[in-house]
C-alpha cells in the first residue's frame, strides 16, 4: 500500500507596503495638533502660574529696596510727634509732612531703580511645575516669563494701632506700595497689580489713646486714623 504524502503549503502573508516618506509628515501633523491642544488647554494654567511668580518676585524686589536702601534712614520720632495734655494723656499724634514727603520720594525712587533691574531679567517656569506636578516639577520645556513695570508707583505711609498690654498701645507705621506689572509669556500678555505693606517703624504709647486726629504739618487736611502720602 503506497503511502500518501501530504504537502503542507506555507501561507504567505503580505504586509501592506508603507511609504516611509510620509512618516515624517504624519509625525509632524500629530505633533502640531498635540502642541495646539496643549497650548489651548494649558494657557490659563501657565498664565495663572506666571502671574503668581511675577507677583512674588516683584514683591521681593520692592521689600528688598525698602529694607536695604530706605529703612536705615527712618526714625519714628522724626516722623511722628506725640503730644500729651497736663494729665499725661495723649491729645494729638502729629505727623511731620516734610519728613514724610522726603521718605515717600526716596522710597519711590529706590523702588523704581530696583524694578528697572527686574525689567532686564527673564525667569523661567518648567512646564511640569506649571502643571502642579511634584514628580514633573523640574522637567519639561521651560516657559520664559518677563515682568515689566508699567505706570506710576504709588507709595503711601499708613498707620495702625494695636493693644500692647495694660494701658499700652503699639503704634506701627507701614509703607504701602502699589505698582502695576505687565506679565509677558509667549503669545500672551497681561497686567497685574502688585501690593506690599512693609512695617518700617513703631513705638509703644503709654496711656490711653483716644480716637486721635492725625495732622499733617503745613496742610489744612485732617485725617483720622491713617497717615496718607503719595506721588501722582
C-alpha angles and dihedrals in degrees: 000000000000120000119238115224118207117210114207114210117216112232114229118213116209114213117209113257115247120210101222090197089077096052096083090049092049092047091048091052092048092048091048093050090048091050092050090049093049093046092050095047100037100041095088091048094047091046093052092046093047091051091050092050092046090050091050095048094045091049090052091050092050095047091047091053091050098046097040102037108022110028096070092063095052121104118175093212091055092054101039134036119194115209122200132192128232090280092056092251121140108257102166140008106207124196123210102229094192093056091042093051090050091048093050093046094050091045091051091050095048093048091048092053092047092050090052088063089049090055090059093056133079125202127199133220119203108231090231090056091050088054089058093240115147091196094051097034094118098034136082131046117321121242113218116225129189126195116204122184112228132186128000128332112238114209122181134175111223133174140210137191126216133176110255101180140304109347091346131116129192113220112200128189121206135188106224112200129189125181134163117234125194110217113208123194128158111296093357141074130178139168126234134184114235117202129182132169116203123189109227108168142005144173139189114244114206114211136031114321110204123197092292128203110230111214126199109217115243093015131098094215116104120201126194117212101350139062113220131195131154147160118235 
